[in-house]
XYZ file of C-alpha atoms in Angstrom:
639
model
C -6.591 -23.167 -2.683
C -7.775 -25.420 0.153
C -9.744 -28.593 -0.519
C -11.610 -29.934 2.491
C -13.003 -33.452 2.436
C -16.012 -34.045 4.633
C -17.184 -37.634 5.120
C -20.731 -38.265 6.314
C -22.819 -41.419 6.443
C -26.299 -42.561 7.409
C -27.998 -45.877 7.944
C -31.314 -46.341 6.175
C -33.854 -49.112 6.662
C -37.102 -49.941 4.970
C -39.910 -52.177 6.271
C -37.791 -53.490 9.115
C -35.083 -54.758 6.788
C -31.410 -54.458 7.586
C -30.153 -50.905 7.129
C -27.813 -49.897 4.360
C -24.756 -47.728 4.998
C -24.561 -44.763 2.656
C -21.463 -42.621 2.546
C -21.060 -39.192 1.046
C -17.925 -37.207 0.437
C -18.308 -33.454 0.367
C -15.567 -31.518 -1.348
C -15.342 -27.950 -0.180
C -13.086 -25.608 -2.106
C -12.003 -22.466 -0.351
C -10.612 -19.674 -2.482
C -7.591 -18.680 -0.516
C -3.859 -18.682 -0.854
C -2.171 -18.663 -4.266
C -5.346 -19.141 -6.312
C -7.154 -16.229 -4.672
C -4.051 -14.027 -4.926
C -3.571 -14.858 -8.603
C -7.248 -14.120 -9.285
C -6.667 -10.686 -7.758
C -3.720 -10.166 -10.081
C -5.817 -11.144 -13.098
C -8.435 -8.615 -12.011
C -5.813 -5.889 -11.906
C -4.691 -6.793 -15.401
C -8.006 -5.395 -16.642
C -6.239 -2.048 -16.454
C -4.184 -3.174 -19.469
C -7.135 -2.533 -21.795
C -5.813 0.878 -22.990
C -2.639 -0.874 -24.150
C -4.355 -3.484 -26.341
C -2.598 -2.485 -29.571
C 0.792 -2.346 -27.874
C 0.178 -5.812 -26.441
C -0.753 -7.175 -29.872
C 2.428 -5.697 -31.349
C 4.469 -7.123 -28.480
C 3.017 -10.628 -28.967
C 3.706 -10.534 -32.707
C 7.277 -9.346 -32.204
C 7.818 -11.993 -29.522
C 6.621 -14.649 -31.953
C 9.093 -13.400 -34.584
C 11.878 -13.389 -32.001
C 11.113 -17.000 -31.001
C 10.951 -18.165 -34.603
C 14.350 -16.644 -35.314
C 15.827 -18.336 -32.238
C 14.367 -21.716 -33.290
C 15.700 -21.341 -36.805
C 19.350 -20.823 -35.804
C 20.075 -24.443 -34.675
C 18.730 -25.706 -38.049
C 21.180 -23.446 -39.880
C 23.998 -24.640 -37.649
C 23.120 -28.310 -38.302
C 23.069 -27.629 -42.035
C 26.485 -25.952 -41.880
C 27.995 -28.907 -39.971
C 26.286 -31.751 -41.867
C 26.458 -30.350 -45.394
C 29.048 -27.590 -45.258
C 31.835 -28.844 -43.000
C 31.402 -32.591 -43.461
C 30.642 -32.155 -47.175
C 33.382 -29.516 -47.559
C 30.972 -27.094 -49.260
C 32.349 -23.616 -48.509
C 29.739 -21.743 -50.541
C 26.967 -23.354 -48.487
C 28.775 -22.364 -45.290
C 29.002 -18.722 -46.410
C 25.430 -18.473 -47.687
C 23.924 -20.224 -44.640
C 26.139 -18.224 -42.289
C 24.975 -14.979 -43.927
C 21.327 -16.018 -43.457
C 22.109 -16.809 -39.794
C 23.461 -13.294 -39.329
C 20.355 -11.736 -40.885
C 18.047 -13.911 -38.782
C 20.052 -13.108 -35.641
C 19.871 -9.380 -36.446
C 16.098 -9.583 -36.923
C 15.749 -11.440 -33.629
C 17.908 -8.860 -31.842
C 15.828 -5.957 -33.187
C 12.624 -7.706 -32.107
C 14.101 -8.307 -28.636
C 14.956 -4.606 -28.195
C 11.476 -3.486 -29.302
C 9.794 -6.108 -27.076
C 11.815 -4.895 -24.072
C 10.847 -1.286 -24.808
C 7.147 -2.099 -25.223
C 7.127 -4.238 -22.077
C 8.636 -1.423 -20.013
C 6.289 1.159 -21.523
C 3.166 -0.953 -20.942
C 4.162 -1.862 -17.373
C 4.969 1.758 -16.484
C 1.665 3.007 -17.920
C -0.215 0.219 -16.169
C 1.453 1.132 -12.878
C 0.616 4.828 -13.351
C -3.055 4.088 -14.138
C -3.352 1.650 -11.246
C -1.821 4.162 -8.845
C -4.242 6.868 -10.031
C -7.168 4.480 -9.676
C -6.089 3.478 -6.189
C -5.596 7.088 -5.105
C -8.999 8.100 -6.505
C -10.572 5.236 -4.614
C -8.897 6.232 -1.357
C -10.018 9.849 -1.836
C -13.610 8.612 -1.879
C -13.231 6.691 1.392
C -15.142 7.770 4.435
C -13.621 7.737 7.908
C -14.956 4.182 8.265
C -12.652 2.913 5.516
C -9.720 4.969 6.794
C -10.115 3.271 10.154
C -10.097 -0.112 8.404
C -6.907 0.583 6.415
C -4.143 2.346 8.309
C -2.462 5.306 6.645
C 0.866 3.444 6.591
C -0.758 0.470 4.872
C -2.411 2.653 2.232
C 0.930 4.297 1.473
C 2.604 0.893 1.122
C -0.140 -0.365 -1.173
C 0.123 2.751 -3.341
C 3.895 2.517 -3.701
C 5.666 -0.725 -2.826
C 2.813 -3.087 -3.748
C 2.208 -1.461 -7.122
C 5.953 -1.528 -7.799
C 5.996 -5.281 -7.131
C 3.161 -5.848 -9.593
C 4.870 -3.640 -12.182
C 8.142 -5.601 -11.881
C 6.370 -8.911 -12.413
C 4.356 -7.514 -15.313
C 7.583 -6.579 -17.113
C 8.875 -10.110 -16.570
C 5.613 -11.603 -17.788
C 5.605 -9.532 -20.955
C 9.259 -10.210 -21.684
C 9.607 -13.834 -20.536
C 6.329 -15.594 -19.894
C 4.994 -14.848 -23.374
C 8.229 -16.040 -24.949
C 8.864 -19.096 -22.763
C 5.844 -21.229 -23.872
C 6.526 -20.527 -27.544
C 10.189 -21.316 -27.082
C 9.532 -24.426 -25.032
C 6.880 -25.931 -27.304
C 8.772 -25.008 -30.454
C 12.011 -26.445 -29.067
C 10.345 -29.739 -28.117
C 8.819 -30.089 -31.604
C 12.129 -29.328 -33.309
C 14.064 -31.666 -31.032
C 11.550 -34.472 -31.574
C 11.908 -34.072 -35.341
C 15.688 -34.438 -35.055
C 15.930 -37.270 -32.493
C 12.630 -38.737 -31.237
C 14.397 -41.323 -29.093
C 16.188 -38.611 -27.065
C 13.192 -36.437 -26.155
C 12.717 -38.372 -22.890
C 15.756 -36.495 -21.567
C 13.959 -33.160 -21.959
C 10.754 -34.591 -20.489
C 12.561 -35.811 -17.381
C 14.382 -32.485 -16.950
C 11.188 -30.484 -17.316
C 9.375 -32.714 -14.797
C 12.104 -32.270 -12.176
C 12.083 -28.488 -12.774
C 8.329 -28.302 -12.303
C 8.622 -30.222 -9.023
C 11.252 -27.795 -7.757
C 9.139 -24.792 -8.780
C 6.036 -26.145 -7.029
C 7.917 -26.825 -3.784
C 9.532 -23.396 -3.733
C 6.237 -21.737 -4.666
C 4.444 -23.345 -1.704
C 7.190 -22.183 0.670
C 7.504 -18.666 -0.731
C 3.874 -17.511 -0.811
C 3.230 -17.317 2.969
C 6.576 -15.585 3.441
C 5.804 -12.987 0.786
C 2.481 -12.201 2.432
C 4.236 -11.792 5.764
C 6.893 -9.671 4.057
C 4.360 -7.099 2.834
C 2.782 -6.955 6.284
C 6.228 -6.314 7.737
C 6.735 -3.438 5.272
C 3.412 -2.015 6.522
C 4.598 -2.357 10.101
C 7.944 -0.687 9.385
C 6.184 2.230 7.668
C 3.822 2.535 10.629
C 6.646 2.575 13.188
C 8.682 5.043 11.124
C 5.736 7.380 10.630
C 4.816 7.224 14.320
C 8.374 8.000 15.450
C 8.890 10.884 13.002
C 5.494 12.410 13.792
C 6.038 12.263 17.545
C 9.726 13.182 17.518
C 9.314 16.196 19.801
C 7.417 14.172 22.401
C 10.013 11.387 22.191
C 12.818 13.855 22.867
C 10.868 15.578 25.627
C 10.504 12.268 27.489
C 14.060 11.170 26.656
C 12.742 8.035 24.917
C 15.044 7.985 21.892
C 16.717 4.719 22.929
C 13.378 3.006 23.465
C 12.110 4.076 20.031
C 15.419 3.082 18.430
C 15.037 -0.423 19.881
C 11.458 -0.627 18.631
C 12.513 0.445 15.152
C 15.538 -1.878 15.191
C 13.351 -4.834 16.161
C 10.940 -4.242 13.289
C 13.774 -3.551 10.865
C 15.602 -6.746 11.904
C 12.461 -8.845 11.438
C 11.993 -7.439 7.948
C 15.683 -8.011 7.111
C 15.599 -11.636 8.289
C 12.481 -12.293 6.260
C 14.062 -10.713 3.181
C 17.154 -12.867 3.667
C 15.030 -16.009 3.823
C 13.222 -15.088 0.599
C 16.492 -14.234 -1.125
C 17.959 -17.582 -0.091
C 15.100 -19.282 -1.919
C 15.971 -17.382 -5.071
C 19.684 -18.062 -4.641
C 19.105 -21.801 -4.137
C 16.841 -22.053 -7.152
C 19.361 -20.814 -9.692
C 22.057 -23.484 -9.047
C 19.396 -26.221 -8.854
C 18.131 -25.266 -12.297
C 21.651 -25.058 -13.720
C 22.463 -28.450 -12.218
C 19.424 -29.955 -13.920
C 20.439 -28.289 -17.172
C 24.009 -29.626 -16.985
C 22.832 -33.152 -16.221
C 20.434 -32.919 -19.181
C 23.245 -31.780 -21.482
C 25.482 -34.580 -20.200
C 22.764 -37.151 -20.790
C 22.086 -35.803 -24.287
C 25.789 -35.964 -25.194
C 26.100 -39.475 -23.754
C 23.090 -40.835 -25.636
C 23.840 -38.803 -28.771
C 27.424 -40.052 -28.949
C 26.224 -43.662 -28.950
C 23.695 -42.858 -31.675
C 26.382 -41.158 -33.791
C 28.638 -44.165 -33.308
C 25.797 -46.342 -34.597
C 25.182 -43.987 -37.562
C 21.689 -43.254 -36.294
C 22.302 -39.523 -35.799
C 24.366 -36.891 -37.592
C 26.835 -34.738 -35.650
C 25.102 -31.525 -36.699
C 21.721 -32.874 -35.632
C 23.073 -33.774 -32.200
C 24.474 -30.241 -31.835
C 21.120 -28.818 -32.893
C 19.373 -31.148 -30.416
C 21.592 -29.821 -27.626
C 20.695 -26.248 -28.537
C 16.992 -27.066 -28.652
C 17.336 -28.775 -25.267
C 19.013 -25.665 -23.918
C 16.216 -23.482 -25.297
C 13.530 -25.688 -23.740
C 15.241 -25.819 -20.358
C 15.998 -22.085 -20.464
C 12.337 -21.383 -21.156
C 11.415 -23.282 -17.997
C 14.223 -21.498 -16.176
C 12.615 -18.199 -17.188
C 9.319 -19.527 -15.913
C 10.952 -20.405 -12.617
C 12.378 -16.900 -12.248
C 8.944 -15.413 -12.799
C 7.302 -17.858 -10.404
C 9.681 -16.795 -7.667
C 8.471 -13.212 -8.102
C 4.816 -14.043 -8.711
C 3.967 -15.021 -5.090
C 5.032 -11.661 -3.712
C 3.353 -9.810 -6.567
C 0.212 -11.904 -6.035
C 0.084 -10.862 -2.398
C 0.620 -7.241 -3.442
C -2.104 -7.568 -6.075
C -4.587 -8.932 -3.533
C -3.795 -6.033 -1.181
C -4.319 -3.510 -3.989
C -7.513 -5.231 -5.123
C -8.779 -5.203 -1.539
C -8.626 -1.410 -1.524
C -10.024 -0.958 -5.046
C -12.902 -3.381 -4.435
C -13.817 -1.891 -1.058
C -17.194 -0.257 -1.335
C -17.312 3.032 0.588
C -19.891 3.203 3.335
C -20.825 6.712 2.211
C -21.688 7.231 -1.454
C -23.697 9.667 -3.519
C -27.367 8.744 -3.899
C -28.514 7.313 -7.226
C -31.074 10.104 -7.534
C -29.759 13.186 -5.769
C -32.174 15.883 -4.687
C -31.540 19.580 -5.391
C -31.483 22.280 -2.725
C -33.827 25.082 -3.676
C -33.314 27.211 -0.574
C -29.749 28.381 0.107
C -30.287 29.729 3.607
C -28.155 27.143 5.423
C -30.764 25.838 7.889
C -29.434 22.766 9.780
C -31.819 20.327 11.470
C -31.249 17.165 13.487
C -34.308 14.972 13.961
C -34.120 12.020 16.368
C -30.564 11.173 15.346
C -28.899 8.004 16.640
C -25.295 7.150 15.823
C -22.947 4.284 16.670
C -19.347 4.038 15.517
C -18.635 1.007 13.303
C -17.728 -1.979 15.438
C -19.012 -0.392 18.649
C -21.894 -1.775 20.686
C -22.941 1.361 22.543
C -24.469 4.358 20.713
C -22.406 7.538 20.827
C -25.437 9.758 20.163
C -29.008 9.056 21.220
C -32.128 10.883 20.062
C -30.400 14.148 19.118
C -32.822 16.824 17.878
C -32.154 20.539 17.391
C -32.322 23.320 14.805
C -29.510 25.715 13.866
C -30.917 28.833 12.239
C -29.196 31.107 9.692
C -27.962 34.335 11.236
C -27.462 32.678 14.593
C -24.703 30.824 16.394
C -25.374 27.370 17.762
C -22.717 26.215 20.212
C -22.017 22.757 21.619
C -20.448 22.241 25.022
C -19.942 19.220 27.196
C -17.331 17.099 28.873
C -14.713 15.147 26.930
C -16.339 12.246 25.066
C -19.843 13.673 25.282
C -20.269 13.603 21.474
C -19.773 17.257 20.510
C -17.421 16.675 17.584
C -19.383 13.610 16.535
C -22.510 15.730 16.087
C -20.884 18.186 13.691
C -19.024 15.405 11.827
C -22.419 14.047 10.787
C -23.291 17.254 8.899
C -20.630 16.909 6.131
C -21.210 13.106 6.197
C -17.833 12.130 7.580
C -20.012 9.412 9.086
C -23.595 8.404 8.319
C -26.195 8.210 11.039
C -27.832 4.952 12.128
C -31.337 6.402 12.261
C -33.078 9.754 12.154
C -32.423 12.678 9.822
C -29.706 15.289 9.395
C -31.155 17.970 7.119
C -29.860 21.088 5.386
C -32.486 23.475 4.043
C -35.110 20.755 4.371
C -33.175 18.060 2.463
C -31.594 15.029 4.125
C -27.807 15.149 3.641
C -27.920 11.519 2.451
C -30.040 12.667 -0.498
C -27.475 15.225 -1.647
C -24.408 14.785 -3.812
C -21.400 15.022 -1.560
C -19.801 17.805 -3.610
C -22.994 19.876 -3.375
C -23.082 19.284 0.377
C -19.441 20.197 0.913
C -19.767 23.418 -1.114
C -22.285 24.651 1.443
C -19.922 24.100 4.375
C -16.833 25.897 5.647
C -15.192 23.430 8.011
C -12.421 24.328 10.458
C -11.021 21.370 12.442
C -9.557 21.642 15.901
C -6.097 20.727 14.633
C -5.267 23.085 11.796
C -4.310 21.086 8.714
C -2.156 22.860 6.139
C -0.574 21.583 2.935
C 2.850 22.147 1.448
C 2.812 25.283 -0.685
C 2.420 28.906 0.339
C 0.163 30.841 2.688
C -1.784 32.063 -0.340
C -2.274 28.559 -1.788
C -3.519 27.283 1.574
C -6.060 30.087 1.970
C -7.229 29.579 -1.651
C -7.485 25.805 -1.154
C -11.284 25.831 -0.987
C -11.736 28.697 -3.459
C -9.085 28.515 -6.215
C -10.573 31.532 -8.036
C -10.505 33.840 -5.016
C -9.104 37.319 -5.703
C -6.222 38.917 -3.820
C -8.635 41.256 -2.052
C -10.774 38.334 -0.863
C -7.689 36.501 0.408
C -6.490 39.552 2.323
C -9.961 40.172 3.784
C -10.302 36.580 5.008
C -6.828 36.753 6.555
C -7.726 40.050 8.222
C -10.945 38.634 9.706
C -9.046 35.545 10.906
C -6.514 37.832 12.627
C -3.732 36.352 10.501
C -2.648 39.556 8.713
C -0.353 40.689 11.518
C 1.874 37.606 11.502
C 1.661 37.214 7.689
C 2.907 40.773 7.097
C 5.782 40.080 9.447
C 7.047 37.220 7.290
C 9.649 37.869 4.566
C 7.494 36.526 1.754
C 4.152 37.663 3.221
C 1.382 35.701 1.411
C 4.006 33.970 -0.759
C 5.797 32.565 2.293
C 6.341 28.786 1.881
C 4.444 26.416 4.153
C 6.135 23.094 4.837
C 4.262 19.788 4.859
C 1.747 19.799 7.695
C 2.542 23.458 8.466
C 5.436 22.500 10.746
C 7.178 25.852 10.205
C 4.419 27.889 11.899
C 2.750 27.710 15.319
C -0.498 25.993 16.245
C -2.359 29.287 16.669
C -1.154 30.492 13.270
C -2.319 27.237 11.663
C -5.758 27.690 13.234
C -6.042 31.244 11.940
C -5.048 30.211 8.411
C -7.603 27.366 8.597
C -10.284 29.876 9.576
C -9.235 32.188 6.697
C -9.457 29.207 4.320
C -13.059 28.583 5.396
C -14.011 32.272 5.198
C -12.736 32.836 1.651
C -15.024 30.045 0.468
C -18.118 32.044 1.567
C -20.345 29.052 2.422
C -23.782 29.148 3.993
C -22.714 27.053 6.994
C -19.623 27.485 9.161
C -18.440 24.678 11.415
C -15.783 25.474 14.032
C -14.651 22.334 15.833
C -12.919 23.853 18.865
C -11.038 26.004 16.372
C -10.083 28.741 18.844
C -8.346 26.525 21.408
C -4.793 27.507 20.365
C -5.496 31.249 20.396
C -4.739 33.622 23.262
C -7.681 35.475 24.779
C -6.939 38.793 23.066
C -6.731 37.225 19.604
C -9.789 35.088 20.398
C -11.779 38.202 21.285
C -10.743 40.123 18.172
C -11.390 37.142 15.934
C -14.899 36.513 17.220
C -15.782 40.202 16.929
C -14.654 40.237 13.292
C -16.423 36.937 12.601
C -19.679 38.390 13.858
C -19.835 40.814 10.919
C -18.513 38.337 8.345
C -20.998 35.589 9.298
C -23.965 37.850 9.981
C -26.422 35.955 7.754
C -24.755 32.556 7.989
C -25.385 29.494 10.104
C -22.556 29.104 12.594
C -21.928 25.974 14.629
C -19.206 26.021 17.267
C -17.753 23.241 19.398
C -15.847 24.749 22.286
C -14.364 24.010 25.676
C -14.156 27.661 26.747
C -17.295 29.165 28.162
C -16.057 32.555 26.896
C -16.226 31.301 23.311
C -19.928 30.365 23.493
C -21.201 32.835 26.073
C -22.828 35.081 23.435
C -24.328 32.327 21.290
C -28.071 32.520 20.637
C -28.333 28.795 21.335
C -26.071 26.605 23.454
C -26.596 22.840 23.331
C -25.219 20.896 26.301
C -24.267 17.271 25.655
C -23.608 14.598 28.238
C -22.919 10.945 27.376
C -24.338 11.369 23.874
C -27.609 13.019 24.934
C -28.841 16.600 24.971
C -29.262 17.611 28.603
C -29.704 21.329 28.096
C -30.547 23.876 25.410
C -30.793 27.642 25.620
C -28.777 30.792 26.200
C -25.943 31.216 28.672
C -28.163 32.835 31.317
C -30.979 30.306 31.014
C -28.636 27.318 31.150
C -26.936 28.604 34.283
C -30.313 28.362 35.975
C -31.740 25.248 34.340
C -28.834 22.932 33.462
C -26.637 21.495 36.197
C -24.091 20.064 33.709
C -23.568 23.472 32.086
C -23.290 25.167 35.457
C -20.599 22.689 36.555
C -18.610 23.344 33.353
C -18.939 27.104 33.816
C -17.916 26.939 37.487
C -14.846 24.922 36.558
C -13.667 27.896 34.492
C -15.150 30.981 36.170
C -15.949 32.016 39.736
C -19.489 32.226 41.144
C -19.344 36.017 41.229
C -18.263 36.221 37.594
C -21.115 33.943 36.527
C -23.660 36.081 38.364
C -22.401 39.323 36.808
C -24.552 40.795 34.109
C -22.898 40.247 30.687
C -23.444 43.608 29.050
C -22.231 42.478 25.654
C -24.129 39.198 25.504
C -27.004 40.812 23.639
C -24.918 42.190 20.784
C -24.639 39.192 18.467
C -23.947 35.571 17.882
C -20.152 35.753 18.054
C -19.080 38.444 20.442
C -15.924 39.953 21.802
C -14.500 38.284 24.895
C -16.020 40.132 27.911
C -13.410 42.360 29.631
C -14.097 41.033 33.119
C -12.844 37.566 32.044
C -9.651 38.760 30.366
C -6.584 36.954 31.636
C -8.560 34.144 33.319
C -7.035 30.695 33.072
C -9.752 28.583 31.471
C -9.690 24.831 30.946
């Protein structure tokens, strides 16, 4: 917490009289640092609500455990003062037996408290992790750009683990320490009021040490979590790009980069651990000095017959209990700063409001044709100053193919990413079957779309589970048909396990073209009204590309098909080709019409095909929206 003092003054005068100086002090409190972090932790503790009864039981058992611990020094004093000094053996046996029973009860309570604390903290951690993951699943690309993937992984694992560790300590120690401390002070005061100043002085020095260490530790803990993020980021980047690193013989460079980050994290950990190591002997030193002072003062009081030997022994035990309670507090406070930083990082994710949410009153879609319309759409990426798309208007009709071509960075992929609401437009309307996509529930919208990204994304499992990903209830016949249309059957049948063949994480055990074909099969088995292919044929050879598009023509006969492509051969048979340049539509029509009317399209076509080939009559261009690759272009090297 920062407190800023602002001093301002003014001179006032009335009727020509001498002015009067008025001063004002403005106190500005900024919620930052430990206070803000601890508030975040308290917010997270709202997830403890399902464990209310367990918490009540834990508090009650902790109270019983403390009461048993506070009762033992009284029994010991009675044994010494009345049993040993008074030579009363029966009292020693009876009191000793009660001590054993009380100790046993306290031990049982301690075991149950430890079990409940671990159970509550583990359940809390599980619920918090589920909540965090559910929140991240609802993020749009805007939020994913704000939080790096490495940071989200760290927050879901390491940060939650830090909070869980501190929660266990809080439930086991922090609840017990105040009861023990207050009870010990009361008991000690009843035995020897004139000696309680020793405990007060010890506690004051301990609090000073805790405050100093707390102020030093908090910034370091925040930096420590950021360093963990950085290490995860570097590790993930190196492992993901391992083939490129080896290809450019850059292993040594990446090793140095990793070693630098790892060394920084190690040094920071060592500094934090030194704080914890220093704290323990300081606390024990204070405790030993307190015990020495109590014995010194108590011995003089015994010599003056002002204090019994048993009472002094009990006072020492109560002093130990009080100081140990503050020692437990100190151990927790060393861990709290790091957990507070972790809690604030977790709360930051949970409290982030997604840019894209379902409308409060969603509209239904009565027509299921799959008509896509863009009306005067403008779009700017978050944080950018220049619009990526300007005044985009077009209609994609069911039963037809609408293709998008243009140079790199012209906005092709951005256009189709607006349909499933990966981003929301700045102005205008993106409509499906006459309803603005912002007025639809996201699940309803996504069920209408079969999306195939340029980079095929597969999940660990099998070929079958990946194809069924969008349609879990798909039959074996539907899976085989979608694989056949996607031209994936040939390589699947050649695998030992066929459709049961395992797929590693990210599909690293198959080629890029195979991943694209499985991604296309995954979209086909879903049977949506709208198909979106974001340059999804780029990794395929021309023969496979031709066969695939011929098979797709029949499968998507009554569907709306949108294709982003770099190859002219991929879009040559489309009923409508939209040419984009610098975020604007500069041409719209068929292949033949655009060759005559659009200079940008003609330049793209000439960069891939010769003038003679462009002037040839395309006999198959009239046959459908997605056509076989024309024979005269077979074997051409296209960009």
